[in-house]
Each structure stands twice: as structure tokens, then as C-alpha cells.
C-alpha positions as YAML, in Angstrom:
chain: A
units: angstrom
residues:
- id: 1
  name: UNK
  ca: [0.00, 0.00, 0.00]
- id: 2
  name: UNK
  ca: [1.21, 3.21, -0.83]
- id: 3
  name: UNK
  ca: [0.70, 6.79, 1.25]
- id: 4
  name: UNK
  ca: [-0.70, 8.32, -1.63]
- id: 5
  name: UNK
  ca: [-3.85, 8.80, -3.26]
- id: 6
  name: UNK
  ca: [-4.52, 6.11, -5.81]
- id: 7
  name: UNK
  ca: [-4.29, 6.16, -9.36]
- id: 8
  name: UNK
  ca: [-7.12, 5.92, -11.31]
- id: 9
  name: UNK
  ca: [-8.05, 3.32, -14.01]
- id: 10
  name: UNK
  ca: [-11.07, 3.22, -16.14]
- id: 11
  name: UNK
  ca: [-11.61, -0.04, -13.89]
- id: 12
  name: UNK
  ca: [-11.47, 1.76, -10.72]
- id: 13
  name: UNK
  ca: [-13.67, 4.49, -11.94]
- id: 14
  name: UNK
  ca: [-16.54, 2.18, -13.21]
- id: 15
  name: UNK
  ca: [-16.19, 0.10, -9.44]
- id: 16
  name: UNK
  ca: [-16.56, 3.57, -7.57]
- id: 17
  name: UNK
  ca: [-19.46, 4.81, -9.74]
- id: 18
  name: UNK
  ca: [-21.27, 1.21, -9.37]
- id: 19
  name: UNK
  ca: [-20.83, 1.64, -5.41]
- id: 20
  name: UNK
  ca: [-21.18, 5.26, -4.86]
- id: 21
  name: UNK
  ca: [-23.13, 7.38, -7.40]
- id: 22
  name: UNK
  ca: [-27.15, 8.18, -6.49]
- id: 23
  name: UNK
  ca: [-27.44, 10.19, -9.37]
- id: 24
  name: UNK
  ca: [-31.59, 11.14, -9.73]
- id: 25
  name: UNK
  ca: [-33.17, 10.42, -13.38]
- id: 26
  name: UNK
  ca: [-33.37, 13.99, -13.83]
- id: 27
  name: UNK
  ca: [-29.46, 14.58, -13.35]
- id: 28
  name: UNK
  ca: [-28.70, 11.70, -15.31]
- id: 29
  name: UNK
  ca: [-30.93, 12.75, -18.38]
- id: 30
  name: UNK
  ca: [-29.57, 16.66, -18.10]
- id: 31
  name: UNK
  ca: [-25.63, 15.23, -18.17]
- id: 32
  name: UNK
  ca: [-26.91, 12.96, -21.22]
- id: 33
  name: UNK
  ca: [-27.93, 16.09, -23.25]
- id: 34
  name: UNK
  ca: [-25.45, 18.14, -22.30]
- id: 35
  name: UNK
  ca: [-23.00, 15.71, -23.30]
- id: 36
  name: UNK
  ca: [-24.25, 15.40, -26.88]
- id: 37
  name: UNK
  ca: [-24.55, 19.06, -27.12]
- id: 38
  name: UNK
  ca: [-21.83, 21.32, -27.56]
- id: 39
  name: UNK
  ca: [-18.96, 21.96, -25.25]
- id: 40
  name: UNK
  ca: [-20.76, 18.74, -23.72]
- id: 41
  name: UNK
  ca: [-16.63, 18.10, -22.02]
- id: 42
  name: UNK
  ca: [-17.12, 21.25, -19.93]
- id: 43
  name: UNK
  ca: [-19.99, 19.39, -17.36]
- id: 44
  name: UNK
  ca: [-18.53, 18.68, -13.97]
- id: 45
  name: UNK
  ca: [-18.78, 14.61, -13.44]
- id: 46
  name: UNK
  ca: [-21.80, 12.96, -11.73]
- id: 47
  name: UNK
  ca: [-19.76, 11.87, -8.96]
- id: 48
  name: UNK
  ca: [-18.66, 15.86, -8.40]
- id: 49
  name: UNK
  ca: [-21.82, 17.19, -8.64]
- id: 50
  name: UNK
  ca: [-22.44, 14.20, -5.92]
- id: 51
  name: UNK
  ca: [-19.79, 15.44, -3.53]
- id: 52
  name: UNK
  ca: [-21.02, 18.99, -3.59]
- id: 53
  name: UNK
  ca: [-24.53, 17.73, -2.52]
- id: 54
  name: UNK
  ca: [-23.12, 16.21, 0.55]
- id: 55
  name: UNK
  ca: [-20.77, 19.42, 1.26]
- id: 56
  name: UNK
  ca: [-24.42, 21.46, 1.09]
- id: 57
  name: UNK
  ca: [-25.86, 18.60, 3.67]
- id: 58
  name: UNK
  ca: [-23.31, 18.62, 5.91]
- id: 59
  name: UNK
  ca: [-22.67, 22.84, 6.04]
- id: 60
  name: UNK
  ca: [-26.24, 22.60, 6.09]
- id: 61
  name: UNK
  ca: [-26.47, 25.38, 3.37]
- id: 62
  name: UNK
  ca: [-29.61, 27.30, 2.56]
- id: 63
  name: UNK
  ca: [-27.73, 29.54, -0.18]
- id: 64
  name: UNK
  ca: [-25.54, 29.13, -2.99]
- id: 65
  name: UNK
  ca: [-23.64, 31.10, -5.43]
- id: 66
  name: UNK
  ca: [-22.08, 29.69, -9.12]
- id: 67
  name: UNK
  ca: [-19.98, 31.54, -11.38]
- id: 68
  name: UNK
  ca: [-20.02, 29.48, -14.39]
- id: 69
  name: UNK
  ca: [-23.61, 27.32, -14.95]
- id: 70
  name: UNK
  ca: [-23.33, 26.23, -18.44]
- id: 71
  name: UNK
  ca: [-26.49, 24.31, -18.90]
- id: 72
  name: UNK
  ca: [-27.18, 23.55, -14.97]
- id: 73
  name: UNK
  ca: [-26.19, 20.39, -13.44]
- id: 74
  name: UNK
  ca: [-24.27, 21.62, -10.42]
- id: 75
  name: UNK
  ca: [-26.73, 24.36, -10.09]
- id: 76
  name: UNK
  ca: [-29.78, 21.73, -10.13]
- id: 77
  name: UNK
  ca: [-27.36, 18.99, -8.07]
- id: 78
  name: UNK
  ca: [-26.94, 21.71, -5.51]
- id: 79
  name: UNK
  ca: [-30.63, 22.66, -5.15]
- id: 80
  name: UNK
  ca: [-31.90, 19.12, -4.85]
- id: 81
  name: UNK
  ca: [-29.47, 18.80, -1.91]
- id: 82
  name: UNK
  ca: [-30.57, 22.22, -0.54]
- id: 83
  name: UNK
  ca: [-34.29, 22.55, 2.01]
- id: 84
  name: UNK
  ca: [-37.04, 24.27, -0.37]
- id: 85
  name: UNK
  ca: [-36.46, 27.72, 1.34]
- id: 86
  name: UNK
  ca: [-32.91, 28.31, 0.12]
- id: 87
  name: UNK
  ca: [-31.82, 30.82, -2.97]
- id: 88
  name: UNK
  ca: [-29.48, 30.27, -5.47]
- id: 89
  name: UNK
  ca: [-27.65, 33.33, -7.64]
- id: 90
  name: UNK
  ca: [-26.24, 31.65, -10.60]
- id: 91
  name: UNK
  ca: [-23.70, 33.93, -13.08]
- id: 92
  name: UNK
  ca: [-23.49, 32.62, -16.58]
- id: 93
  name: UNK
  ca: [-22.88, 34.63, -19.96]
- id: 94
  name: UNK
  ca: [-24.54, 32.25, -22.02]
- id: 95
  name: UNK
  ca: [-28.46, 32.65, -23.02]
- id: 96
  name: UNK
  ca: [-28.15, 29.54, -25.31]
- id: 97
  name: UNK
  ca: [-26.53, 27.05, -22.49]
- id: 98
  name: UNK
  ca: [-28.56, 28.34, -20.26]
- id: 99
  name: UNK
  ca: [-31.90, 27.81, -21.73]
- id: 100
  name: UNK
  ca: [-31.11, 24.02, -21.22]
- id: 101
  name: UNK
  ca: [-30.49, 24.53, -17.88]
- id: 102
  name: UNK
  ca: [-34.02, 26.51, -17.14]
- id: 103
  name: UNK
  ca: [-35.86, 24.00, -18.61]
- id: 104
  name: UNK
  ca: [-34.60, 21.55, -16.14]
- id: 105
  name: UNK
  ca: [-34.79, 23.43, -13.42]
- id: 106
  name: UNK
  ca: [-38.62, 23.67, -13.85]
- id: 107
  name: UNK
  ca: [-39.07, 20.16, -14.14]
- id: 108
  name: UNK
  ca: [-37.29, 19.59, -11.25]
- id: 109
  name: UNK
  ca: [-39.48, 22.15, -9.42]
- id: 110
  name: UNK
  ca: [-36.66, 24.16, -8.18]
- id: 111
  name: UNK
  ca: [-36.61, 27.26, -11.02]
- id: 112
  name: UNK
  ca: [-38.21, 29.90, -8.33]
- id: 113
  name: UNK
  ca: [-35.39, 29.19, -5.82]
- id: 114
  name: UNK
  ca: [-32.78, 29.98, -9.03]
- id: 115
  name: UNK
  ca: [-31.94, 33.93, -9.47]
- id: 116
  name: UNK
  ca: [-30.01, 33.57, -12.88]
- id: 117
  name: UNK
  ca: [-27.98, 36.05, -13.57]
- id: 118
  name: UNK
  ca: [-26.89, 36.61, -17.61]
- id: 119
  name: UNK
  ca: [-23.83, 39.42, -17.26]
- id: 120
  name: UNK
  ca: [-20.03, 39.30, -16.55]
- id: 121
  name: UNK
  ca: [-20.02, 37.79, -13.81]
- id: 122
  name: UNK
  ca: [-17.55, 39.95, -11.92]
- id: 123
  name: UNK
  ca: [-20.31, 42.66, -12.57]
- id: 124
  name: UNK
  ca: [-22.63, 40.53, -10.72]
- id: 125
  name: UNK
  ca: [-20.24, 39.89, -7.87]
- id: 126
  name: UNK
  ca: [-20.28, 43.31, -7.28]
- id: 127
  name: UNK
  ca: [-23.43, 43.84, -7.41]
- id: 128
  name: UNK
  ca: [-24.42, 41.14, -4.79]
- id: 129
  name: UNK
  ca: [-21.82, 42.61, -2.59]
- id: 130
  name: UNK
  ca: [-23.62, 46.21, -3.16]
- id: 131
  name: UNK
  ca: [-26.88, 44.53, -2.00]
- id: 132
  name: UNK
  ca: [-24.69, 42.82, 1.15]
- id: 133
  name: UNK
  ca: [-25.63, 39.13, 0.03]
- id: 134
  name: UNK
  ca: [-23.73, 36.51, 2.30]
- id: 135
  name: UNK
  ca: [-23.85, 32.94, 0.98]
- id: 136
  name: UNK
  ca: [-23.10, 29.47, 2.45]
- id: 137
  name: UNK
  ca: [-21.62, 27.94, -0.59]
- id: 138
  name: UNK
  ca: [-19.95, 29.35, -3.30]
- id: 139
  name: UNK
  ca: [-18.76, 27.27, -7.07]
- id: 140
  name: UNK
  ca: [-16.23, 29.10, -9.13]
- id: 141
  name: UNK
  ca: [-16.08, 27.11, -12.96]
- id: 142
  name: UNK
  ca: [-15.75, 29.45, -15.65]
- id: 143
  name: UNK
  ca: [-13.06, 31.64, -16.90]
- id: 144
  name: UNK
  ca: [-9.74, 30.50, -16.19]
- id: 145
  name: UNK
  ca: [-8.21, 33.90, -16.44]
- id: 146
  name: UNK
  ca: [-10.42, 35.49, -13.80]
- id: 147
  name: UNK
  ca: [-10.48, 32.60, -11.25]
- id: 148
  name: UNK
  ca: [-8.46, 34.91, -9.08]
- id: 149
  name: UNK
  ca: [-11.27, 37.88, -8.86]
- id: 150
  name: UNK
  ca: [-13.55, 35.45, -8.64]
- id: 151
  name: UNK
  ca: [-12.06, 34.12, -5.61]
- id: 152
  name: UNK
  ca: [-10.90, 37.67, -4.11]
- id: 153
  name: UNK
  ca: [-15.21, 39.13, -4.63]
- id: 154
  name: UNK
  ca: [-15.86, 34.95, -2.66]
- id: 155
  name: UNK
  ca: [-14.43, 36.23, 0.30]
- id: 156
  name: UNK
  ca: [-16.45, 38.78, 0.05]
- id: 157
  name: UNK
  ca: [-19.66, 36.93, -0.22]
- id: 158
  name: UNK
  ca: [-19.09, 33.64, 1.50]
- id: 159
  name: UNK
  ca: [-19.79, 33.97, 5.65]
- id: 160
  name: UNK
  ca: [-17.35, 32.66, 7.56]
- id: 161
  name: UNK
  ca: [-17.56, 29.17, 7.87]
- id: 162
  name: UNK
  ca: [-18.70, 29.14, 4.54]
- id: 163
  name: UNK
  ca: [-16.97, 26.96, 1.54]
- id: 164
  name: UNK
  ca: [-15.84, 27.98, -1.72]
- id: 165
  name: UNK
  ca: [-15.15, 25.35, -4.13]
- id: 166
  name: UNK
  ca: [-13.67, 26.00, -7.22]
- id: 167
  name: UNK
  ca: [-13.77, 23.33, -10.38]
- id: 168
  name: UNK
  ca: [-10.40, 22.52, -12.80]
- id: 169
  name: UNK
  ca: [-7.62, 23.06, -10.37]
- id: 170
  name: UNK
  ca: [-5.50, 20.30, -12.03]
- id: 171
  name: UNK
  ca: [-6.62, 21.61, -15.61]
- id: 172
  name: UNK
  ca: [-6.33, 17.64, -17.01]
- id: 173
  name: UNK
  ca: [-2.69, 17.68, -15.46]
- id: 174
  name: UNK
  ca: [-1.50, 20.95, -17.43]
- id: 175
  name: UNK
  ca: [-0.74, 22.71, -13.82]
- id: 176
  name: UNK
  ca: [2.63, 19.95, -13.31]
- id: 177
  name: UNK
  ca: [3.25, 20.11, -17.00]
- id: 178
  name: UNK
  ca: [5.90, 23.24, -17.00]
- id: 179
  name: UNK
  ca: [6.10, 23.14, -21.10]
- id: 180
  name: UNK
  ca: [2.24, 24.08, -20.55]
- id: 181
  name: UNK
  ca: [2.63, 28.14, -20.64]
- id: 182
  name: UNK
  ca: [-0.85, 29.13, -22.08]
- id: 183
  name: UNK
  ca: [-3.36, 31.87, -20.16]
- id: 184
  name: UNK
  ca: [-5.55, 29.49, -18.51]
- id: 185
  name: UNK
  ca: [-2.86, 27.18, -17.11]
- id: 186
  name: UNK
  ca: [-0.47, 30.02, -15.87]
- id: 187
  name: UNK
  ca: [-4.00, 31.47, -14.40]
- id: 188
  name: UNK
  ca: [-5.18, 28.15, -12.49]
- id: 189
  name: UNK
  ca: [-1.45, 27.66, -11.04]
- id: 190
  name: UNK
  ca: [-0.99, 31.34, -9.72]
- id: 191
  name: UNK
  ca: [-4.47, 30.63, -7.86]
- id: 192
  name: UNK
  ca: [-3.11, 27.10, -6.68]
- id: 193
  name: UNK
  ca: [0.06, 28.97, -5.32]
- id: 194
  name: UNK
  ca: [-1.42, 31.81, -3.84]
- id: 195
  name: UNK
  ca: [-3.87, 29.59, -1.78]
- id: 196
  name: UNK
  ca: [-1.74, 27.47, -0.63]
- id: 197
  name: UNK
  ca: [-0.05, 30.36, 1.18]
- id: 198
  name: UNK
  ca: [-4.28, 32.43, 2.37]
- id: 199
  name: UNK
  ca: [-4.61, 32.36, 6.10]
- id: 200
  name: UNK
  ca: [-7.76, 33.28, 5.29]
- id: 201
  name: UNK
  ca: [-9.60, 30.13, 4.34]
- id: 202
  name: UNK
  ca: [-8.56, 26.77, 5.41]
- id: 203
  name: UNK
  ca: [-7.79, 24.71, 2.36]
- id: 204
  name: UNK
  ca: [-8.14, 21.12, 1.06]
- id: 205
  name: UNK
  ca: [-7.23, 19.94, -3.06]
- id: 206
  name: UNK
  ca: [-9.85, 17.17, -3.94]
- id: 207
  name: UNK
  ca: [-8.58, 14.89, -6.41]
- id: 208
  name: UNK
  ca: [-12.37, 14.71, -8.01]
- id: 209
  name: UNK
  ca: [-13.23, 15.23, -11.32]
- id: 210
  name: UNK
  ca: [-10.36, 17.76, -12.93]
- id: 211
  name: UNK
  ca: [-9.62, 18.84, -9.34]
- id: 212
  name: UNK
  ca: [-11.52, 20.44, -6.80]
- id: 213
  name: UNK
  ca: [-10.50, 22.94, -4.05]
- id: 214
  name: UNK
  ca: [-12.22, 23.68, -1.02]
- id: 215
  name: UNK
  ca: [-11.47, 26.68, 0.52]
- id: 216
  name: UNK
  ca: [-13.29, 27.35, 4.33]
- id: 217
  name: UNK
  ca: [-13.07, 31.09, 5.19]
- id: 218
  name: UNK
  ca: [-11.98, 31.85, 8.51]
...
């Protein structure tokens, strides 16, 4: 046995999804569509969108921010997981992806509890800040390049105690590849360094999906 995490095998993966996923009809059939849409690649897996429900249980979160919805899953994952009462402020750019994702979210019954948001969303940041929103939970998966104002308006917006999580820290294994120079790698790896270093949140890398981080502010 070895002291580090595992490697993982397409094997692996299938015995872990067998044994752990719960994944509702109505996540499953949104992550089908979405796959054989466009930018299908870009959906967080079913076992992430999993872990974040049980984050939301067990911080017992009644409000949730996204930066980045594409066409919904973590957004609908999330409010599933979330009592009837609680509000969610999504920030997306997208009318087209998004459509999907509003359509889903009525079936699901959970579309009133969703405030979508179509701007920049480090417009909308500041806005919620201007109308002194506090969240529980916050999900940072869009724009590489901006990850790190994303993060800067979260601690902002997130109550202490709160968790943001933020999607693609590994960037498919680009962030220990140092031949990999582009924008969005140089972007996800000055975020990785400069947490690692914030007193401010208390910090744990989740070898999920392409990575998550959770970061607890203090």
C-alpha cells in the first residue's frame, strides 16, 4: 500500500461509480444532453456534482452562489441537496446554455429558488456585494483567467464558515506540466500557489473530477 492517493483506471472508476453514485433520473438525463450538445466536455462529473450535494448537507447550506452554470447540473445537483427555502444566484454569460439549464430546473421544481444572472459575472459579484448578500456555498467554474477575482469578490460573499469550491484546479494535469505556458494554465497555477499560502480560508485539493479545491473562510 502506498501513502498516496490512488491512481485511477477506467476499472477503478466504473467500481466507484457502481458503489457510490445516487445520481436522480433527472441529473442523469440533463448530463446525457449536455453531453451530446456542444462543449458537452465542460460538465462537472456525476460523482462531483455528488460530492457537492453532501458538502451542502453537511454545512447545512440554505444559499448558494455559481460563477459558471453552463447548462445547470451543479446548479440543479446543488438545489436538490438544498431545504425548499434556500436561494441560489447563478452567473453565466450564455443565453443559449442556459436555456437548457431553465428547462430543467422547472421540471425539477426548483426554477423559483434559481436567481439567474446573464452578465459578466464579476459585474454581478459586485453587485451582490452592493446589496450585502452573504452565501453558504460558493462554485467558481468558468473563466480560467479570472479565477483569481472570482475568488478575491468569494471572500467577500461567502460567511465565515462558509466553503468555496472552485472546479479545474488540475486543468487535465497541465498545472505539473511546466512546457504548458498558455493563459488558462499560468491562471489556475498562480491561484493554486497563492492559496496554498491564504490564512484566510482553510484549504483542502480534492482529487475529483479535474480537481476540486475547497477553501473554508476563517
Amino acid at each position: 500500500m502506498s501513502p498516496r492517493t490512488i491512481g485511477m483506471t477506467d476499472a477503478l472508476y466504473d467500481y466507484i461509480v457502481t458503489v457510490s453514485l445516487r445520481e436522480p433520473e433527472i441529473l442523469s438525463r440533463l448530463r446525457a444532453e449536455t453531453e451530446a450538445g456542444p462543449g458537452g466536455m465542460m460538465q462537472i462529473s456525476p460523482e462531483q456534482g455528488q460530492f457537492m450535494q453532501l458538502l451542502a448537507e453537511l454545512t447545512n447550506a440554505r444559499s448558494y452562489l455559481e460563477v459558471g452554470t453552463f447548462t445547470g447540473y451543479s446548479a440543479l445537483a446543488l438545489a436538490l441537496a438544498m431545504p425548499e427555502d434556500s436561494q441560489l444566484v447563478c452567473c453565466d454569460v450564455s443565453e443559449d446554455y442556459t436555456r437548457l439549464a431553465r428547462r430543467f430546473w422547472e421540471e425539477a421544481g426548483v426554477a423559483s429558488r434559481v436567481d439567474l444572472r446573464i452578465a459578466p459575472a464579476l459585474e454581478t459579484l459586485e453587485a451582490l456585494q452592493g446589496e450585502g448578500r452573504q452565501f453558504d456555498l460558493m462554485f467558481i467554474d468558468a473563466d480560467k483567467e479570472n479565477y483569481g477575482g472570482y475568488y478575491e469578490a468569494g471572500l467577500k460573499l461567502v460567511r465565515p464558515g462558509g466553503i468555496i469550491m472552485i472546479d479545474n484546479v488540475l486543468w487535465g494535469g497541465s498545472v505539473a506540466n511546466p512546457d504548458k505556458t498558455d493563459a488558462d494554465t499560468q491562471a489556475i497555477r498562480g491561484l493554486n500557489s497563492a492559496l496554498h499560502s491564504d490564512e484566510r480560508v482553510s484549504l483542502s485539493l480534492v482529487p475529483i473530477g479535474d480537481g476540486l479545491t475547497l477553501a473554508r473562510v476563517r
